[in-house]
mmCIF file of C-alpha atoms in Angstrom:
data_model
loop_
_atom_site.group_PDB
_atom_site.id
_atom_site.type_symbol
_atom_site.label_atom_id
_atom_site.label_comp_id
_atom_site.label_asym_id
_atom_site.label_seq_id
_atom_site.Cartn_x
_atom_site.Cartn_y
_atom_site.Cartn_z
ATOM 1 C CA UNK A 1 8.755 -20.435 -40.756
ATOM 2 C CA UNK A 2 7.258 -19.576 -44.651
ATOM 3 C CA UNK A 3 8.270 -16.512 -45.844
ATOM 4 C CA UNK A 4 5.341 -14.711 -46.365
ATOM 5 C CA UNK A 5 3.914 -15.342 -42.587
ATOM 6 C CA UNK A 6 7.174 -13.889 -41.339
ATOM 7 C CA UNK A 7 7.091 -10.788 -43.636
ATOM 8 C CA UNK A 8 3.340 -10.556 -42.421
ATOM 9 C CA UNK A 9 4.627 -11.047 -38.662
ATOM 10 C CA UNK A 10 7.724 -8.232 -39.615
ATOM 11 C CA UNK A 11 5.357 -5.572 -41.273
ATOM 12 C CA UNK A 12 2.264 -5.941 -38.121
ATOM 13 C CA UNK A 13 5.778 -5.670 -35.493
ATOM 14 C CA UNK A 14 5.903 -2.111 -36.965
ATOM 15 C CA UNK A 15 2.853 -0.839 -36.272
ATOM 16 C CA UNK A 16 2.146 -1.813 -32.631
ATOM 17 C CA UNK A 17 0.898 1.096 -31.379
ATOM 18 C CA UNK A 18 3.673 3.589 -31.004
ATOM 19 C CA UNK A 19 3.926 7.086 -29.654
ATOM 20 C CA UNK A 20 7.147 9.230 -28.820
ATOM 21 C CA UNK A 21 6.735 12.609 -27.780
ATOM 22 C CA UNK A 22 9.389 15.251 -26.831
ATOM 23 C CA UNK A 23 8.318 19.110 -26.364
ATOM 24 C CA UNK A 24 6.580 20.040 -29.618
ATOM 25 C CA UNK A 25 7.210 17.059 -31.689
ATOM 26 C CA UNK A 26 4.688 13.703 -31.902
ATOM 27 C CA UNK A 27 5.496 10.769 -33.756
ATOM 28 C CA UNK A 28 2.993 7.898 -33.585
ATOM 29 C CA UNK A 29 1.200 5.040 -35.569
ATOM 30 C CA UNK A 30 -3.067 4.946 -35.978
ATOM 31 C CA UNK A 31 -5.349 4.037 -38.568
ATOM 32 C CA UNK A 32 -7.409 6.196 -40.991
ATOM 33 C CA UNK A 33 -9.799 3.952 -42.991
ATOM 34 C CA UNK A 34 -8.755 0.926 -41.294
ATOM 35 C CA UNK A 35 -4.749 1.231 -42.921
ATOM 36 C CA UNK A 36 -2.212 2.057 -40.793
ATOM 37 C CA UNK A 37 -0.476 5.140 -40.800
ATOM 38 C CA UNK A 38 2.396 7.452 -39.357
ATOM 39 C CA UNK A 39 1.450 10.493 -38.174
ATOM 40 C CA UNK A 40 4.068 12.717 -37.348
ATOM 41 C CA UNK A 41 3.025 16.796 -35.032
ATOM 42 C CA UNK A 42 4.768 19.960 -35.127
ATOM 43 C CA UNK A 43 2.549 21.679 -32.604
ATOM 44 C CA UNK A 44 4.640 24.674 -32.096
ATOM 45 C CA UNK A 45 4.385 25.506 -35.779
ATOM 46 C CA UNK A 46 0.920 23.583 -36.113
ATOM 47 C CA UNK A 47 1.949 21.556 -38.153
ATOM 48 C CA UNK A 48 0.890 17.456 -39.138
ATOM 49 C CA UNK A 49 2.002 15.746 -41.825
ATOM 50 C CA UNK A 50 0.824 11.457 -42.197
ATOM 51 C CA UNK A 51 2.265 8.900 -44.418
ATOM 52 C CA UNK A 52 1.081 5.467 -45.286
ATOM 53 C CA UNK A 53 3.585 2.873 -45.735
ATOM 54 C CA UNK A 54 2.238 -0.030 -46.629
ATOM 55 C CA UNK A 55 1.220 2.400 -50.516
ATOM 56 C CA UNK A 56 3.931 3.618 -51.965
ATOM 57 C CA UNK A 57 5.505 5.004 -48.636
ATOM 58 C CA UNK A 58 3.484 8.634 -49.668
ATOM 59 C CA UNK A 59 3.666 11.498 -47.003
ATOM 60 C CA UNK A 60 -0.067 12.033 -48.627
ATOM 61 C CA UNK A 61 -1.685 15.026 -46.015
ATOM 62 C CA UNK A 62 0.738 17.594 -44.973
ATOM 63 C CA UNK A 63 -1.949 20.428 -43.222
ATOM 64 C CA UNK A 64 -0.169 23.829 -41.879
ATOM 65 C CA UNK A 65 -2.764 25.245 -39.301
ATOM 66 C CA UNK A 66 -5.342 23.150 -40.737
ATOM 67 C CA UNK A 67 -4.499 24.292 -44.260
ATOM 68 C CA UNK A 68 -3.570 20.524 -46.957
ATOM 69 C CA UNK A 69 -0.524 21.655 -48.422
ATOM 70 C CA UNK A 70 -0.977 18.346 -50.405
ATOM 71 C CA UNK A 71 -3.103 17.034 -52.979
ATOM 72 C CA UNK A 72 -4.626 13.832 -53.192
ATOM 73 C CA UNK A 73 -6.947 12.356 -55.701
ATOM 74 C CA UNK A 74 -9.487 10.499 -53.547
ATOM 75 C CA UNK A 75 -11.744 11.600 -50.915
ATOM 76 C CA UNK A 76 -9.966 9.067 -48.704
ATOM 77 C CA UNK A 77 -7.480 6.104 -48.340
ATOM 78 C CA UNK A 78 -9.810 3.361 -48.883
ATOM 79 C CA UNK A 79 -11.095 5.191 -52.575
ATOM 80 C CA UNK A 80 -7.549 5.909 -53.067
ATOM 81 C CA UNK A 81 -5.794 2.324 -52.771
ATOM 82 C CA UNK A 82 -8.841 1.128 -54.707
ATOM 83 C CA UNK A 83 -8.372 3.106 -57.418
ATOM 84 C CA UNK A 84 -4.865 4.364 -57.369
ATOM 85 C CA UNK A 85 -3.369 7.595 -58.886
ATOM 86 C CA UNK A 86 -0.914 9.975 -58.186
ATOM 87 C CA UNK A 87 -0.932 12.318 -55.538
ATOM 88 C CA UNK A 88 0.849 13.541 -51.955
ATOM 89 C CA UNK A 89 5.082 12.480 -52.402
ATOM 90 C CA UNK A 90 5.135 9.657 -54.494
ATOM 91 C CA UNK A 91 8.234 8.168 -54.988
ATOM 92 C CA UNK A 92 9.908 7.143 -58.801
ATOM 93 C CA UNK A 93 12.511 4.414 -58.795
ATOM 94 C CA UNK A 94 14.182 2.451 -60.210
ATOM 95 C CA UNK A 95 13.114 5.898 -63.033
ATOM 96 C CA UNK A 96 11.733 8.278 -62.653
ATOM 97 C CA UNK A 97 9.280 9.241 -65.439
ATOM 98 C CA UNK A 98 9.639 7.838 -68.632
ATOM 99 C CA UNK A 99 12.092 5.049 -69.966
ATOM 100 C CA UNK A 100 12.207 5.726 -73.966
ATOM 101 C CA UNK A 101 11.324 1.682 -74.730
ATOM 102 C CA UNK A 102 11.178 -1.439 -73.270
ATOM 103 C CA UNK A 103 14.822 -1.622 -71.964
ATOM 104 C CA UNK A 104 17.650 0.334 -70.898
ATOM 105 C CA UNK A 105 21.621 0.621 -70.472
ATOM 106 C CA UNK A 106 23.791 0.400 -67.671
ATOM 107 C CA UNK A 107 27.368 0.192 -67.240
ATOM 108 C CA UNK A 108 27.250 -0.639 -70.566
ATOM 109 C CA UNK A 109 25.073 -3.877 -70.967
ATOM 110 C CA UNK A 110 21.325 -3.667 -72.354
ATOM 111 C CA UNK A 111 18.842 -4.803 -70.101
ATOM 112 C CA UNK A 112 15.196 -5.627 -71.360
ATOM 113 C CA UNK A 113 11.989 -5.110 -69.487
ATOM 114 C CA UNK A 114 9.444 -7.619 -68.794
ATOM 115 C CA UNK A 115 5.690 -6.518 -69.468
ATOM 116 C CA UNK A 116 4.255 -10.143 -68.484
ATOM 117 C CA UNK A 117 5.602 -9.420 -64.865
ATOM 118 C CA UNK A 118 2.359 -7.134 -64.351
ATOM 119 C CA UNK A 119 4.780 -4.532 -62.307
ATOM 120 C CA UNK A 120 5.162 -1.613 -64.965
ATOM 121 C CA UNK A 121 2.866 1.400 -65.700
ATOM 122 C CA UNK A 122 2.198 3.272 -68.825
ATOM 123 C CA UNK A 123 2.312 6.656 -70.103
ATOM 124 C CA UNK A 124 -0.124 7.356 -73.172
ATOM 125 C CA UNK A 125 2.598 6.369 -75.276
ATOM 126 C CA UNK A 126 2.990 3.069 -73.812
ATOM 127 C CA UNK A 127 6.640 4.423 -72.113
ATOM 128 C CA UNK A 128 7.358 2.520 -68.595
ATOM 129 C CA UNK A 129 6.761 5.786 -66.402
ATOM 130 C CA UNK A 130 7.590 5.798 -62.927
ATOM 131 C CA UNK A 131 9.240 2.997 -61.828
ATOM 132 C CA UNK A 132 7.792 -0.133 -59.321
ATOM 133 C CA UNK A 133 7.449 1.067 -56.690
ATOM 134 C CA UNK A 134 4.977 3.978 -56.842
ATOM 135 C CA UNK A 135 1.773 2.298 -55.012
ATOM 136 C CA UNK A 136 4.158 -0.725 -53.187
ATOM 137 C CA UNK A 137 3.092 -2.425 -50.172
ATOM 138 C CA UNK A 138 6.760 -3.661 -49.567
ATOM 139 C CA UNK A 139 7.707 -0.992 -47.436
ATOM 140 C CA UNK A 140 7.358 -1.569 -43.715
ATOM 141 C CA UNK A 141 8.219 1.592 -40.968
ATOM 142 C CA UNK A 142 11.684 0.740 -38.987
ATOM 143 C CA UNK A 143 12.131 3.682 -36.935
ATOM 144 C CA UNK A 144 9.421 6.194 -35.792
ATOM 145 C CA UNK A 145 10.871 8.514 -33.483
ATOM 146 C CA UNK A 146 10.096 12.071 -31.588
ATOM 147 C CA UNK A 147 12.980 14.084 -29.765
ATOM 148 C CA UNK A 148 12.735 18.166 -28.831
ATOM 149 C CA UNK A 149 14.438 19.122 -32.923
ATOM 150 C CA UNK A 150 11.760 16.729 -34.363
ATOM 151 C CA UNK A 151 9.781 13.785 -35.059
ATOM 152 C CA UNK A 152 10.581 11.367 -37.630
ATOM 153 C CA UNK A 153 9.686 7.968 -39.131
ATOM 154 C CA UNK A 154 11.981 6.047 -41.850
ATOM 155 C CA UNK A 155 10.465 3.326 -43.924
ATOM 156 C CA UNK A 156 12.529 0.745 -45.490
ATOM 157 C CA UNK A 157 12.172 -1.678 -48.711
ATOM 158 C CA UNK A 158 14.596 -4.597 -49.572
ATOM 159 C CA UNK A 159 14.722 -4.403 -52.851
ATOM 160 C CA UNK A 160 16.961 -7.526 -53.391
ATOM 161 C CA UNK A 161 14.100 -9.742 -52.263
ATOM 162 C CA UNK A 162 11.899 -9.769 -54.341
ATOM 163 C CA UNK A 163 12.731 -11.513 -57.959
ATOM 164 C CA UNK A 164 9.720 -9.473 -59.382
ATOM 165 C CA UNK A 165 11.612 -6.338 -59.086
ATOM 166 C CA UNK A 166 15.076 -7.831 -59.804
ATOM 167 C CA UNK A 167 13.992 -9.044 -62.993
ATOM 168 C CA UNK A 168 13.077 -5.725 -63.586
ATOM 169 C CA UNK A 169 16.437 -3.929 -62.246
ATOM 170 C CA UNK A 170 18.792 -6.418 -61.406
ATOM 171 C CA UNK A 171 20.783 -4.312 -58.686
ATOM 172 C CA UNK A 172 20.493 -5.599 -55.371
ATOM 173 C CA UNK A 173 20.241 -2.625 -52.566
ATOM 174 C CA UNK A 174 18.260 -1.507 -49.811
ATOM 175 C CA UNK A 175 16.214 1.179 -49.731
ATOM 176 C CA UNK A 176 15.400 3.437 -46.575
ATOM 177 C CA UNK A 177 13.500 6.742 -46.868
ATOM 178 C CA UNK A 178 12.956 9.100 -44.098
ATOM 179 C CA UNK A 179 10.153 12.239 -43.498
ATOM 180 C CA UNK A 180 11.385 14.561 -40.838
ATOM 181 C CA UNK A 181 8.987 17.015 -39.539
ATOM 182 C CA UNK A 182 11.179 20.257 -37.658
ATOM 183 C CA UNK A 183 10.047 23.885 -37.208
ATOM 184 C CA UNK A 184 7.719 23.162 -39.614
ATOM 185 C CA UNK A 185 9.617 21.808 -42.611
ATOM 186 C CA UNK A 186 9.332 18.637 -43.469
ATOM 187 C CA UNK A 187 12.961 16.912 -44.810
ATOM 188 C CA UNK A 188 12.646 13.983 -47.424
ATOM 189 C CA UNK A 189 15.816 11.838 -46.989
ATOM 190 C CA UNK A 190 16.158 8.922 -49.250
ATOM 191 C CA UNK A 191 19.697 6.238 -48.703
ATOM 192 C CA UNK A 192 20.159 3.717 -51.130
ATOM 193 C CA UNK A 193 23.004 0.866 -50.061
ATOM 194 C CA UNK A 194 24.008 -0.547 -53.293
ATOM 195 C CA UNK A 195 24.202 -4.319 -51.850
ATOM 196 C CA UNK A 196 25.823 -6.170 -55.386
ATOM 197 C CA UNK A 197 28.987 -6.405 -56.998
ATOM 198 C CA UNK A 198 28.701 -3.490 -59.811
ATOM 199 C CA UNK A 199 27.979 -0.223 -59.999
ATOM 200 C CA UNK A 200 24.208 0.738 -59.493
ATOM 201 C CA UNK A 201 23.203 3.195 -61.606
ATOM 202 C CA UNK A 202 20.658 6.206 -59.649
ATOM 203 C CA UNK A 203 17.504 7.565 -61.853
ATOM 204 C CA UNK A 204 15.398 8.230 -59.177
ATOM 205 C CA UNK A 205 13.082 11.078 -58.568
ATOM 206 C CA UNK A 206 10.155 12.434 -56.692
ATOM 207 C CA UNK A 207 6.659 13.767 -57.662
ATOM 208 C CA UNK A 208 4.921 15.315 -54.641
ATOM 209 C CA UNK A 209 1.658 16.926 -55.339
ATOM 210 C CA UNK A 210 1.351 20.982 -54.119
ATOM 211 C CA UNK A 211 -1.956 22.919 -53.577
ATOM 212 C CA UNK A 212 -2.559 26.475 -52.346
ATOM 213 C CA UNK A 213 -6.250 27.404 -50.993
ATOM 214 C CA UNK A 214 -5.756 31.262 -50.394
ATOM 215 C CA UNK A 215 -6.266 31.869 -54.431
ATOM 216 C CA UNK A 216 -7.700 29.901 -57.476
ATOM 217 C CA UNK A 217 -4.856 28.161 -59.643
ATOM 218 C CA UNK A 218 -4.640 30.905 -62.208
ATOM 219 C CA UNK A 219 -3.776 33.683 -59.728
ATOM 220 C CA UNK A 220 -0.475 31.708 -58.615
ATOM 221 C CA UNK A 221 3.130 32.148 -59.940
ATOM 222 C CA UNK A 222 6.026 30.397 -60.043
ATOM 223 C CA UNK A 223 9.728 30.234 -59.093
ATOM 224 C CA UNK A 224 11.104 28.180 -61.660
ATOM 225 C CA UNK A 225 15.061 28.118 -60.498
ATOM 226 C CA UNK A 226 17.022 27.554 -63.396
ATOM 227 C CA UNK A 227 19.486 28.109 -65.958
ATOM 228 C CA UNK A 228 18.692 25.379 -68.470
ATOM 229 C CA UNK A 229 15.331 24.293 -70.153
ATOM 230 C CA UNK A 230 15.673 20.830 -71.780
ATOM 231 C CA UNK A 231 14.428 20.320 -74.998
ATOM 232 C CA UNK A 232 12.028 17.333 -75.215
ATOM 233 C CA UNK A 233 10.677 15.129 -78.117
ATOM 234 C CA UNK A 234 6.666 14.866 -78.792
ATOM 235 C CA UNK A 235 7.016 11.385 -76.293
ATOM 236 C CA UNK A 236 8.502 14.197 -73.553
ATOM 237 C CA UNK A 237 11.245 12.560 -74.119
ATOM 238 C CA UNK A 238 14.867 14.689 -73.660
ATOM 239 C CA UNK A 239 16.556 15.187 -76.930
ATOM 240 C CA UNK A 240 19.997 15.750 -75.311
ATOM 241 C CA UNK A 241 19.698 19.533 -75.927
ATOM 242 C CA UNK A 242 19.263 22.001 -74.059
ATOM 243 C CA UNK A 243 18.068 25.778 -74.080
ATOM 244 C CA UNK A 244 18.738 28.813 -71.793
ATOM 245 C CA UNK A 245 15.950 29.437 -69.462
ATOM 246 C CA UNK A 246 13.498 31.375 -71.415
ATOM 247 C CA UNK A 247 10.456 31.310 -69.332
ATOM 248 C CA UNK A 248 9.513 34.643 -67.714
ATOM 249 C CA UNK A 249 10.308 34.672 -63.739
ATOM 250 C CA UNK A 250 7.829 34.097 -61.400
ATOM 251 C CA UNK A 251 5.802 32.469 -64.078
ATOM 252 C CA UNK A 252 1.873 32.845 -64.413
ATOM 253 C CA UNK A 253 0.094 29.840 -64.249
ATOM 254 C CA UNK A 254 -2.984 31.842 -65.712
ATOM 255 C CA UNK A 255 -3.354 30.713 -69.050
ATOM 256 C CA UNK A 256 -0.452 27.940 -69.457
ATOM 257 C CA UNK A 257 0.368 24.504 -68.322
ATOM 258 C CA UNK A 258 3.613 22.863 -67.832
ATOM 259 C CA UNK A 259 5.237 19.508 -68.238
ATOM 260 C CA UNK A 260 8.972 20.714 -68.235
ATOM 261 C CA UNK A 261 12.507 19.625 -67.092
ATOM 262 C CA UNK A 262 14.886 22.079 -66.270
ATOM 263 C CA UNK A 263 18.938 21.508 -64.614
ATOM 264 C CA UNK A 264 21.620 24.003 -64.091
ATOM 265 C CA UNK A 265 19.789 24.968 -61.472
ATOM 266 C CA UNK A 266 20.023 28.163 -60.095
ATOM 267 C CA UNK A 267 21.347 28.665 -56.530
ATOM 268 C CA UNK A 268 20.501 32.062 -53.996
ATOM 269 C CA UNK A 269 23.590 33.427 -51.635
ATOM 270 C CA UNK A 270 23.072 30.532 -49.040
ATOM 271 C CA UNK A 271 23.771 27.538 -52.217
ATOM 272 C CA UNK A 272 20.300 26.755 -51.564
ATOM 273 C CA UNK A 273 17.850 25.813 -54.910
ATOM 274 C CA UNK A 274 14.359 26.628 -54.457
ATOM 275 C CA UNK A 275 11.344 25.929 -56.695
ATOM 276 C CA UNK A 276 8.209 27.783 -55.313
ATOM 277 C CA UNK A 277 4.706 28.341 -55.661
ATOM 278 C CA UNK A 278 2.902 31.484 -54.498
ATOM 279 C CA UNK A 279 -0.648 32.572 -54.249
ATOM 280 C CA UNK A 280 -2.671 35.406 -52.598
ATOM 281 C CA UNK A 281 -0.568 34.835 -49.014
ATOM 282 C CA UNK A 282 0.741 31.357 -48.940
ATOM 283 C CA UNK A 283 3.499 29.921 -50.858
ATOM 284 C CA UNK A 284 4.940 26.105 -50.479
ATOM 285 C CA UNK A 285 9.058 26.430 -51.456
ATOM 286 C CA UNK A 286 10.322 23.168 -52.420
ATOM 287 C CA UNK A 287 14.551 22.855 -51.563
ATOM 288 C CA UNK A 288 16.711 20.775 -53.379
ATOM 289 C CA UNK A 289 20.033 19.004 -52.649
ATOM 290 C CA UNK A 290 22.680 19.087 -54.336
ATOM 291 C CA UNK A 291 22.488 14.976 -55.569
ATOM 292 C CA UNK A 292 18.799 16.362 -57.404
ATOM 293 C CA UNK A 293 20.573 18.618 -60.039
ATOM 294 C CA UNK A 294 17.152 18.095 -61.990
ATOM 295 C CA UNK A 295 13.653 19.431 -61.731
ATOM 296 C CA UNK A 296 10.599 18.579 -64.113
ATOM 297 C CA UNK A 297 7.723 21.019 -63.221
ATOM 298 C CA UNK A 298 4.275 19.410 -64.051
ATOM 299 C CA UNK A 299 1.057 22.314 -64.323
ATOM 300 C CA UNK A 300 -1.788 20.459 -66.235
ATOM 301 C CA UNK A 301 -4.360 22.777 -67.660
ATOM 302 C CA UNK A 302 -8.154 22.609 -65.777
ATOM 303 C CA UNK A 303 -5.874 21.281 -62.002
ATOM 304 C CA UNK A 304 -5.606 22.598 -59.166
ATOM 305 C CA UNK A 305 -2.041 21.695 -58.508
ATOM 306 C CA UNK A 306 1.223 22.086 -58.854
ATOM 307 C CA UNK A 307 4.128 19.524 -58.971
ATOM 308 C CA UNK A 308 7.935 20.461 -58.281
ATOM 309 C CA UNK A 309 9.900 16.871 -58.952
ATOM 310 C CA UNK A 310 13.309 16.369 -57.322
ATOM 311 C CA UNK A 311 15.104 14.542 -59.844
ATOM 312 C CA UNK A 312 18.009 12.851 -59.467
ATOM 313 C CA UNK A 313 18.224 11.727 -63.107
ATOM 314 C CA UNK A 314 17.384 13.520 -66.467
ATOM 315 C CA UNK A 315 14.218 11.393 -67.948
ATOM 316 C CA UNK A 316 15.534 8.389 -69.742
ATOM 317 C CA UNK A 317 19.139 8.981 -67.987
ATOM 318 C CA UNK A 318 20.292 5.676 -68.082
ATOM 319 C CA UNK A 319 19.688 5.541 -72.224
ATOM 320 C CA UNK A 320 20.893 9.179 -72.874
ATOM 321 C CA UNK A 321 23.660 8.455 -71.224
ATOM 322 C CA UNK A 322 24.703 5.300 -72.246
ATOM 323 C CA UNK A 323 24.039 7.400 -76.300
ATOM 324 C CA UNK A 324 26.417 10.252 -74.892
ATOM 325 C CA UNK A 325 23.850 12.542 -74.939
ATOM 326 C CA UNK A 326 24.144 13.320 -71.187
ATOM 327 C CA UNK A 327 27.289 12.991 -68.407
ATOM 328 C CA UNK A 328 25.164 13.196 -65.345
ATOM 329 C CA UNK A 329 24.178 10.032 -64.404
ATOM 330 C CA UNK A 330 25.124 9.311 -61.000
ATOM 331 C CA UNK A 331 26.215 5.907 -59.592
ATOM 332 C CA UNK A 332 26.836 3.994 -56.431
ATOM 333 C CA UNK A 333 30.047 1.840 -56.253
ATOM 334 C CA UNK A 334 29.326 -1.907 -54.839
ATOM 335 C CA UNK A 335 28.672 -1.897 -50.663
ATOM 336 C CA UNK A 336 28.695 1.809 -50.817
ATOM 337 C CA UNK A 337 25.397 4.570 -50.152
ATOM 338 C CA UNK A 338 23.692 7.154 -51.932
ATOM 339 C CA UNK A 339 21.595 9.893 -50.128
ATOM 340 C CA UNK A 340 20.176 13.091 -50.182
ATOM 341 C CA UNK A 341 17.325 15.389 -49.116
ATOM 342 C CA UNK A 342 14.969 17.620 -50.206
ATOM 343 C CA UNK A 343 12.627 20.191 -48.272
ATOM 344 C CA UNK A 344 8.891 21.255 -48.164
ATOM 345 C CA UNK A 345 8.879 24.828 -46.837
ATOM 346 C CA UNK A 346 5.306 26.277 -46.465
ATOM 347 C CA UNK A 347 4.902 29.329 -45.481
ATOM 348 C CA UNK A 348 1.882 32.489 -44.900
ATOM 349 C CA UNK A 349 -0.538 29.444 -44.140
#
């Protein structure tokens, strides 16, 4: 059978109608402007959050007692695909952010990118900014699940398939990503299974979207949990130096903006890192693991929304390390796994 009918036959197979329901967690597959969709229930904390696979694999609605937690650009899935832009989780890889050229270094070899593939984005500088993968229909749903601690549904791409992307970042792996919805958290879990021969080098990051409706933007404050501010160039590029935190804490959105990176992060008594926004009432706490020893915070003047970024990677890792400017980039050794997990935590909604 042709490859592309199977793949067509593979990604349909996942979305037969499903539904799996134990106590107070749903897990299930519909359709919301004729694209199919996960929709994962937390009824006991009232609680829904739906992703769409087949762009980007974004957890794009998360609504606490009727309340989006999320934001999203487009008045609905069909105006969003059509005209695609950031907003809900999106997810960053092979970088996340910027890349400081047209190539990069890893395990010490230069590898160029390819602009005629048609698979890059652009910052206003004309950087490669957030990977391939950010609006992908490559994804397909493998395991959507509800038991009585939560439902679930894990999406997975095969990166090594598909010479587009290879020529791009030639390290063969798999990638899985799982939202968990439980007692009205919802856990991001990405594993990566570094399937070559060398080391795969990890830049990846997160960019989810936040909005509070209890309080116009410039009456919320921020958590901003770090030791370290990173000093960037005027691309928002790091410079390799860093500053001690010297933003006041919470910080007042009301008449500034943000587009910052920040690591040393700062842990509470339980080893726990949390970013956090808070308004009148409500207040969305975003957890880190320890693999995301990173965040960028992103405020834009004249928005109504907040982003905390999970990173696992300064911006530009793979070059700043590879100029000894940095000795964080993490790796995966060949046939093994990387994974971590970060947390959504609203709460007064």
């Amino acid at each position: 059978m042709p490859l592309a009918p199977l793949r067509a036959i593979l990604i349909a197979s996942a979305f037969l109608p499903t539904m799996t329901f134990a106590a107070n967690y749903q897990a299930q597959t519909s359709q919301q402007d004729g694209i199919d969709i996960v929709r994962l229930t937390d009824t006991a904390h009232h609680t829904e959050v739906l992703i769409v696979p087949s762009f980007g694999n974004n957890a794009y609605s998360m609504k606490v007692n009727g309340h989006e937690i999320l934001y999203l650009p487009a008045r609905s899935l069909t105006d969003w695909k059509a005209k695609p832009d950031f907003g809900g989780v999106p997810f960053l890889w092979p970088w996340a952010n910027r890349v400081d050229g047209m190539a990069y270094w890893a395990n010490g070899k230069k590898y160029l990118l390819n602009p005629d593939l048609g698979n890059l984005r652009y910052d206003p500088n004309q950087l490669p900014i957030h990977g391939l993968l950010a609006y992908s229909d490559l994804w397909h749903a493998s395991d959507i699940k509800a038991d009585a601690h939560s439902a679930h549904v894990t999406s997975q791409l095969d990166f090594w398939k598909y010479p587009d992307l290879m020529a791009q970042f030639p390290f063969p792996h798999t990638l899985r990503v799982t939202y968990r919805l439980h007692d009205g958290i919802l856990d991001v879990t990405t594993n990566i299974q570094n399937a070559g021969m060398s080391p795969m080098p990890v830049a990846l990051g997160f960019h989810p979207y936040f909005q509070l409706d209890d309080s116009p933007r410039d009456q919320w404050t921020a958590h901003l949990a770090a030791h370290q501010h990173l000093v960037l160039n005027d691309k928002l590029i790091p410079t390799g130096e860093m500053k001690p935190m010297d933003l006041p804490d919470p910080y007042p959105l009301a008449g500034h903006q943000l587009d910052d990176g920040f690591t040393d992060l700062v842990k509470d008594s339980t080893g726990n890192v949390d970013f956090w926004v808070h308004g009148k009432n409500q207040q969305i706490t975003v957890r880190y693991g320890p693999k995301f020893p990173v965040a960028v915070a992103y405020a834009p003047p004249g928005k109504s929304f907040i982003c905390f970024e999970p990173m696992a990677s300064l911006t530009d890792g793979y070059n700043l390390a590879h100029d000894g400017k940095w000795n964080g980039l993490q790796s995966i050794p060949p046939g093994a796994t990387w994974e971590e997990t970060f947390q959504i935590r609203p709460s007064g909604f």
